mmCIF file with all atom_site columns, C-alpha atoms in Angstrom:
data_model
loop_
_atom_site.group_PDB
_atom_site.id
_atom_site.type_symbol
_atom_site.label_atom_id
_atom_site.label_alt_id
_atom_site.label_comp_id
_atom_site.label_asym_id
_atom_site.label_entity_id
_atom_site.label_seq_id
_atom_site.pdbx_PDB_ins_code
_atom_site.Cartn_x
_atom_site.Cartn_y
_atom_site.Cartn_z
_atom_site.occupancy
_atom_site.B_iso_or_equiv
_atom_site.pdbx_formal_charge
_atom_site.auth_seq_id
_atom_site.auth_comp_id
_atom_site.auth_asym_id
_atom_site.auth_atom_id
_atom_site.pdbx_PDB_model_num
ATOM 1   C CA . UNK A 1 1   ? 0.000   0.000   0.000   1.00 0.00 ? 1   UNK A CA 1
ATOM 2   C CA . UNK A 1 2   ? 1.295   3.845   -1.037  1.00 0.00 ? 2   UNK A CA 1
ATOM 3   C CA . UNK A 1 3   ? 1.776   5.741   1.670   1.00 0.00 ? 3   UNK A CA 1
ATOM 4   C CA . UNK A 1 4   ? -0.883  8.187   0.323   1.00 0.00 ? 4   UNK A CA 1
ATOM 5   C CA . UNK A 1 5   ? -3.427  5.359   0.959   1.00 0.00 ? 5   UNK A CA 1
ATOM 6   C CA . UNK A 1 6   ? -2.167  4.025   3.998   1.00 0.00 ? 6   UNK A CA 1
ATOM 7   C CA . UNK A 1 7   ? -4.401  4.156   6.983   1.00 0.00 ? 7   UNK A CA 1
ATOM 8   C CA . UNK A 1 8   ? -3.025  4.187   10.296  1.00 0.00 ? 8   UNK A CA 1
ATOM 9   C CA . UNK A 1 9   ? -3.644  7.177   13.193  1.00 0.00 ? 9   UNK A CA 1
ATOM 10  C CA . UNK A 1 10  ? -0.769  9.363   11.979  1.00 0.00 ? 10  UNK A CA 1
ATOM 11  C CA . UNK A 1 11  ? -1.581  9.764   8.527   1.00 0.00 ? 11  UNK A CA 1
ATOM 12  C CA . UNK A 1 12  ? -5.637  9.984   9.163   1.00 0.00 ? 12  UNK A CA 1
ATOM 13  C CA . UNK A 1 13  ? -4.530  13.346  11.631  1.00 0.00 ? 13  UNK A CA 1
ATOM 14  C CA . UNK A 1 14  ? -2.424  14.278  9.254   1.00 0.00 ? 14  UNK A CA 1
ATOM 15  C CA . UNK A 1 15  ? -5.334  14.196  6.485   1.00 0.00 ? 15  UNK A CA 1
ATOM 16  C CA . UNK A 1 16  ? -7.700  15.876  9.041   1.00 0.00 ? 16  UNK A CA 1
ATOM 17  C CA . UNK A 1 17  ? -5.364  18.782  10.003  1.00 0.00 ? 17  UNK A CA 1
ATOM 18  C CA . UNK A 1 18  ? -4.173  19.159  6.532   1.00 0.00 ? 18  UNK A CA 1
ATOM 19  C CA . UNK A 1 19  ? -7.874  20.268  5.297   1.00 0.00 ? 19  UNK A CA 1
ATOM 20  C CA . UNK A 1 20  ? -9.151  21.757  8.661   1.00 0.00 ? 20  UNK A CA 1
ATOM 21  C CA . UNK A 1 21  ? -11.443 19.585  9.537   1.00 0.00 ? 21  UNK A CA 1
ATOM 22  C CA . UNK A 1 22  ? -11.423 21.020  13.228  1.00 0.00 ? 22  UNK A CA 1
ATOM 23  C CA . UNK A 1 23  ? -11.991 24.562  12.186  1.00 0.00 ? 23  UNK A CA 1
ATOM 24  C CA . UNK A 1 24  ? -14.840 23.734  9.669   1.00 0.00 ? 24  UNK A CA 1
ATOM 25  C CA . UNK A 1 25  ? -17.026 21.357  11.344  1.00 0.00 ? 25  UNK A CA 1
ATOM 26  C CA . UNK A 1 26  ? -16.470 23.098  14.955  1.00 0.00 ? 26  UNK A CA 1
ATOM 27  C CA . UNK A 1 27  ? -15.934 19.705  16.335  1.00 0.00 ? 27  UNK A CA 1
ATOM 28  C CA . UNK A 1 28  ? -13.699 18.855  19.784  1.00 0.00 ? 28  UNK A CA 1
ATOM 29  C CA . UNK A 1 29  ? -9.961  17.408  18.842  1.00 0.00 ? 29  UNK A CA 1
ATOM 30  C CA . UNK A 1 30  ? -11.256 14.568  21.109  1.00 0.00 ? 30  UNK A CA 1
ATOM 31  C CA . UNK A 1 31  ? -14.246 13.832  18.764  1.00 0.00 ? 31  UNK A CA 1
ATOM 32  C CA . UNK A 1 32  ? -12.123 13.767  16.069  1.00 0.00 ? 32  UNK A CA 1
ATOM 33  C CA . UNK A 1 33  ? -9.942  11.314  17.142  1.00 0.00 ? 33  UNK A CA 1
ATOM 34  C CA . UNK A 1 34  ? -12.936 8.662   18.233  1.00 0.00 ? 34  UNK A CA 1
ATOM 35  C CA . UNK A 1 35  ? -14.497 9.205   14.875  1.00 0.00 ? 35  UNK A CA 1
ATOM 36  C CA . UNK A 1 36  ? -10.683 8.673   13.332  1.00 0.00 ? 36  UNK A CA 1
ATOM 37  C CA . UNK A 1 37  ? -10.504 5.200   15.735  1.00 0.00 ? 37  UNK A CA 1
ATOM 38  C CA . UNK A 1 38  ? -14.328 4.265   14.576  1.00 0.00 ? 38  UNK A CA 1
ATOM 39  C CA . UNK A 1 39  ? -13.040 4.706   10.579  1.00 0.00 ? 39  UNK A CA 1
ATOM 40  C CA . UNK A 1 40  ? -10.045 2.339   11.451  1.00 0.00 ? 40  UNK A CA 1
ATOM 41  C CA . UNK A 1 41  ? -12.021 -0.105  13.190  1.00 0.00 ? 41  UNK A CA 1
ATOM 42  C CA . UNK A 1 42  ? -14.271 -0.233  10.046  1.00 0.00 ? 42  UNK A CA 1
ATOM 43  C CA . UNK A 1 43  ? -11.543 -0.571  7.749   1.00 0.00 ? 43  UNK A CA 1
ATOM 44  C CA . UNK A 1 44  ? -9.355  -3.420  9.816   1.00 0.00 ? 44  UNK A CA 1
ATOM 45  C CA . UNK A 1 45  ? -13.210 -5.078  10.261  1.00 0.00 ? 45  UNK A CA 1
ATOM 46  C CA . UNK A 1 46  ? -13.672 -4.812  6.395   1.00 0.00 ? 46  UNK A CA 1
ATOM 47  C CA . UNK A 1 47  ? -10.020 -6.034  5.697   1.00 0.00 ? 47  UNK A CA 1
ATOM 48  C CA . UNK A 1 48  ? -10.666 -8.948  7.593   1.00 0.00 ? 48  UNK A CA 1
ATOM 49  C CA . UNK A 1 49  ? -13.777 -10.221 6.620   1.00 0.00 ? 49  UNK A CA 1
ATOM 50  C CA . UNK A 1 50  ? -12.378 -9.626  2.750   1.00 0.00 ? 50  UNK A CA 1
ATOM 51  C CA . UNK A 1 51  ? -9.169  -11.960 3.864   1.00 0.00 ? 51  UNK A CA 1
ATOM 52  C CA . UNK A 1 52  ? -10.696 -14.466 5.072   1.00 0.00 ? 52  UNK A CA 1
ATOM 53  C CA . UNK A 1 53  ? -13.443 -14.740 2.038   1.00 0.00 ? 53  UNK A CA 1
ATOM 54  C CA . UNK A 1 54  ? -10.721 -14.672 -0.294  1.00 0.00 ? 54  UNK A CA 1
ATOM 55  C CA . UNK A 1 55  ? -9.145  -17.180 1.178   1.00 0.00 ? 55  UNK A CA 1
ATOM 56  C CA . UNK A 1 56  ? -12.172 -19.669 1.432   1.00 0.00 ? 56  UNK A CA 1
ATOM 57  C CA . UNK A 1 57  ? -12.790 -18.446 -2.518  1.00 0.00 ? 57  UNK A CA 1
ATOM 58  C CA . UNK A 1 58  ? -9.334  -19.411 -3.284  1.00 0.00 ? 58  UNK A CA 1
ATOM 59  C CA . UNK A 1 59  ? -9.751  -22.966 -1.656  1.00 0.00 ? 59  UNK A CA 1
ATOM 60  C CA . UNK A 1 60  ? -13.039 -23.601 -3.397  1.00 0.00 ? 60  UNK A CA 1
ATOM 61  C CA . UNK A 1 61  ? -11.552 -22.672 -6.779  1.00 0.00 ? 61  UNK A CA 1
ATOM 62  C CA . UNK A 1 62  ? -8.212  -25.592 -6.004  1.00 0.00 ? 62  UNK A CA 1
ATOM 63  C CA . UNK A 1 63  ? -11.582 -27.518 -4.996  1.00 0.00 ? 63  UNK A CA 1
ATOM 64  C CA . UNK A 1 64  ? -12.979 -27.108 -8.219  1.00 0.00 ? 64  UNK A CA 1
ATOM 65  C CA . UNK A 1 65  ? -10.577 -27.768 -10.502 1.00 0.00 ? 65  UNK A CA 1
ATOM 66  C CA . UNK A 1 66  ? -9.153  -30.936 -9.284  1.00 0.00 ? 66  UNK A CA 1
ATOM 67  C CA . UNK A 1 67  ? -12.377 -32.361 -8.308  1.00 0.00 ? 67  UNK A CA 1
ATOM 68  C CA . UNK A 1 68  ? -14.625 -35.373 -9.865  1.00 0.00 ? 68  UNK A CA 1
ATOM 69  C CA . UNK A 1 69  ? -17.429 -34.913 -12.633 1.00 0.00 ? 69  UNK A CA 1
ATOM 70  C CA . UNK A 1 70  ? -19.991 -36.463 -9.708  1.00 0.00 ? 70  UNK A CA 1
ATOM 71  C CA . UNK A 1 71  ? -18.720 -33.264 -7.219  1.00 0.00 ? 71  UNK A CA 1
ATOM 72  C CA . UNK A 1 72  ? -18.745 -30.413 -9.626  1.00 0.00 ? 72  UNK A CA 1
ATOM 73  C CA . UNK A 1 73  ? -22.721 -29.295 -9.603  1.00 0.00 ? 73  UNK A CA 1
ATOM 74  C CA . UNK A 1 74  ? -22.164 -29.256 -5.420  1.00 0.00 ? 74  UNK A CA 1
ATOM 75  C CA . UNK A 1 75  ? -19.255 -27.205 -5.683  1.00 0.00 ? 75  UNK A CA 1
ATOM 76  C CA . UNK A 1 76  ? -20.378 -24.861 -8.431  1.00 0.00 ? 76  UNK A CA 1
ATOM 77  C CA . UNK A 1 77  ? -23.690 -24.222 -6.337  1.00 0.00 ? 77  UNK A CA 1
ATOM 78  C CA . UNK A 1 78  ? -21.059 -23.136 -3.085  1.00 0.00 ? 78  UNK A CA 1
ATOM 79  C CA . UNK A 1 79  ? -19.227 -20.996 -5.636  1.00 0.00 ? 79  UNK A CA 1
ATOM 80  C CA . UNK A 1 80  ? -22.110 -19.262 -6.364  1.00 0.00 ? 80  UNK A CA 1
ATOM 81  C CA . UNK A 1 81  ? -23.323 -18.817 -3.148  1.00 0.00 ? 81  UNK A CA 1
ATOM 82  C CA . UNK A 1 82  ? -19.768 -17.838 -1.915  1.00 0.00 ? 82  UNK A CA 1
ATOM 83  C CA . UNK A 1 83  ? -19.386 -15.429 -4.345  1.00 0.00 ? 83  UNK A CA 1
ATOM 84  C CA . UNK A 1 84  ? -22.795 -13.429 -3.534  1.00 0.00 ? 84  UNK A CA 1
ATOM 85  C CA . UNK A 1 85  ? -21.369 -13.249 0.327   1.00 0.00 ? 85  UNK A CA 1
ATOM 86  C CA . UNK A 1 86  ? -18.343 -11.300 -0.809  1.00 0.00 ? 86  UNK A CA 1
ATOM 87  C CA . UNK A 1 87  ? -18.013 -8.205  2.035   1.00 0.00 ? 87  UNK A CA 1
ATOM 88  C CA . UNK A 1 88  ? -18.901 -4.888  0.382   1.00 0.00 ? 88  UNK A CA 1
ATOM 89  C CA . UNK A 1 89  ? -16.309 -2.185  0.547   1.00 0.00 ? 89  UNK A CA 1
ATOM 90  C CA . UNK A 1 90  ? -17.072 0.661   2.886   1.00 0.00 ? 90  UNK A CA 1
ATOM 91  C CA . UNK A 1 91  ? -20.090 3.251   2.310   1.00 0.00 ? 91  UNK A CA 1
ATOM 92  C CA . UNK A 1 92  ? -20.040 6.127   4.675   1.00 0.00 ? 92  UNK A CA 1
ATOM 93  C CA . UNK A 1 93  ? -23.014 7.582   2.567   1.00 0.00 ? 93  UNK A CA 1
ATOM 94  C CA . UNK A 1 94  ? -25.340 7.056   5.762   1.00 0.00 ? 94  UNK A CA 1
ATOM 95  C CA . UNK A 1 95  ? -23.087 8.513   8.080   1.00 0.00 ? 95  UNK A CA 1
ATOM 96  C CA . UNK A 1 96  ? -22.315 5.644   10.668  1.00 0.00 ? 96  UNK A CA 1
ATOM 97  C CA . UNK A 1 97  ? -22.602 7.999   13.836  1.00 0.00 ? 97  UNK A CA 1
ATOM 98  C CA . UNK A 1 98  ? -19.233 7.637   16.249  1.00 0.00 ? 98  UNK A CA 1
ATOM 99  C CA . UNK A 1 99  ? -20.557 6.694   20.058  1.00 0.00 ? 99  UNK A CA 1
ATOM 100 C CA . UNK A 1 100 ? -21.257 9.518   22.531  1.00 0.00 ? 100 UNK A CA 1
ATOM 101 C CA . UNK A 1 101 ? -18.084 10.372  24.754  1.00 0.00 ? 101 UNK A CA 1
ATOM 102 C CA . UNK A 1 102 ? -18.533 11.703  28.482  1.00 0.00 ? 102 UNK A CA 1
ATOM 103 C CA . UNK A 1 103 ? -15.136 13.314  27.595  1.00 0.00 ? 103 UNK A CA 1
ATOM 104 C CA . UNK A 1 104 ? -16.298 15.162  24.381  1.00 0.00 ? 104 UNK A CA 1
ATOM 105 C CA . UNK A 1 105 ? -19.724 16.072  25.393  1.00 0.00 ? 105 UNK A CA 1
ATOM 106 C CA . UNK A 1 106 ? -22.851 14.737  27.460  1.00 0.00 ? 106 UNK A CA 1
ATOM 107 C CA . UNK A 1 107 ? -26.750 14.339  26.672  1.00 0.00 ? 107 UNK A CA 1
ATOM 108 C CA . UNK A 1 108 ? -29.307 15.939  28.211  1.00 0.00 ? 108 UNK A CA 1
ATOM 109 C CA . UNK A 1 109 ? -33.075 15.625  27.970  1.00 0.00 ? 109 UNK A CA 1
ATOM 110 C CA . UNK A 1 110 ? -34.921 19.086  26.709  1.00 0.00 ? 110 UNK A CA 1
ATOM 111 C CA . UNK A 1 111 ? -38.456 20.235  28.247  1.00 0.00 ? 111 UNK A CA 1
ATOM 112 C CA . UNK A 1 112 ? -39.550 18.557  25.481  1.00 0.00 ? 112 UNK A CA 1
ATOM 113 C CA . UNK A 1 113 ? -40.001 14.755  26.645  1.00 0.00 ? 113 UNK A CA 1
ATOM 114 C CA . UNK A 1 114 ? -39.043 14.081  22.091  1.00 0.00 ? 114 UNK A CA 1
ATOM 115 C CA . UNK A 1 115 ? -36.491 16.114  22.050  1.00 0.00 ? 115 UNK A CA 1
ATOM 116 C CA . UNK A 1 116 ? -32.376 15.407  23.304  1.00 0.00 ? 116 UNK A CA 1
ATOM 117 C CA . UNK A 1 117 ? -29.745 17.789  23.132  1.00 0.00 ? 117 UNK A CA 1
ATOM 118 C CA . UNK A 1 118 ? -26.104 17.200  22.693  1.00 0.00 ? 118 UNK A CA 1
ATOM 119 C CA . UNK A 1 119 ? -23.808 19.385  24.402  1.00 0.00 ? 119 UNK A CA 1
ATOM 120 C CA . UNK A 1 120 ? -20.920 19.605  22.399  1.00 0.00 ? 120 UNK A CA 1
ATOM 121 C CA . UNK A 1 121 ? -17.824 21.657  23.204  1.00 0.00 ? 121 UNK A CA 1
ATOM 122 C CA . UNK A 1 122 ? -20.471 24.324  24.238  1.00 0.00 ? 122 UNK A CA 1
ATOM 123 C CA . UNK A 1 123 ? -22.712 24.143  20.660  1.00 0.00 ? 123 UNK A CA 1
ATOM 124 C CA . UNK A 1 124 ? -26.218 22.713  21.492  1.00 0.00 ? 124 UNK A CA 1
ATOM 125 C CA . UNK A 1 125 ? -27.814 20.649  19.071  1.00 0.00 ? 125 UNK A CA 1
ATOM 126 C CA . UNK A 1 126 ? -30.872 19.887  18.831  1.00 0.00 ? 126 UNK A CA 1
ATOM 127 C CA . UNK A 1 127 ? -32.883 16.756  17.369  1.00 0.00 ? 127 UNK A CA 1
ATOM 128 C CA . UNK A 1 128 ? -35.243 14.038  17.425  1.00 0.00 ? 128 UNK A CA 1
ATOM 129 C CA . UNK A 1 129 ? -34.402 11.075  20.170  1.00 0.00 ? 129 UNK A CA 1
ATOM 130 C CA . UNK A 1 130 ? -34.472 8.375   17.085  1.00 0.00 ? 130 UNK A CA 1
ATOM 131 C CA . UNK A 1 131 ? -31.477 10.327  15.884  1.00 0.00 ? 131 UNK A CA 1
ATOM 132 C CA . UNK A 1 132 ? -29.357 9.527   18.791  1.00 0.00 ? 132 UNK A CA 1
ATOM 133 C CA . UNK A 1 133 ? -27.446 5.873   18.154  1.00 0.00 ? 133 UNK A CA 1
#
């Protein structure tokens, strides 16, 4: 892997405090870290699953090719089944939400019984309680 694409702590911050992600979203250094750990848990997670897939794929295709006329319909019918199981790469299109820190913020419950707010390095934000993870 390029050093560009490699993903490890240093060169996420680095990323991050390269583009100002601090100063534009008005988010704690502390949040940003947790939701830095949370994309690197994803990513080992993903990497994971995807090695050990391949490597049951690459066993099944040995399988395969040096078995008998009588086993190839079974085998074919796990290939196709293993091959619809393959992990996805990562979407972050719906925003997987990092958890809620006691050291970068707390919750409290409004007047409202629906409403929660987040009290985030002094910004209050509001929103519905079935946005809260």
């Amino acid at each position: 892997m390029t050093t560009e694409r490699r993903l490890d702590r240093k060169t996420l911050r680095r990323l991050v405090k390269d583009n100002g992600i601090v100063e534009k979203c008005g988010l704690s250094t502390g949040y940003v870290d947790q939701c830095i750990d949370k994309v690197l848990w994803m990513w080992r997670s993903y990497e994971d699953k995807h090695d050990e897939w391949q490597y049951r794929y690459d066993r099944l295709i040995e399988e395969l090719a040096s078995c008998g006329d009588d086993e190839r319909e079974k085998l074919e019918k796990r290939l196709k089944r293993l091959e619809k199981s393959e992990p996805s790469t990562l979407s972050f299109r719906h925003k997987v939400s990092c958890r809620l820190d006691y050291r970068t913020g707390r919750i409290e419950k409004s007047e409202n019984s629906s409403f929660l707010l987040w009290m985030h390095t002094g910004t209050i934000v509001k929103g519905n309680t079935m946005d809260v993870p």
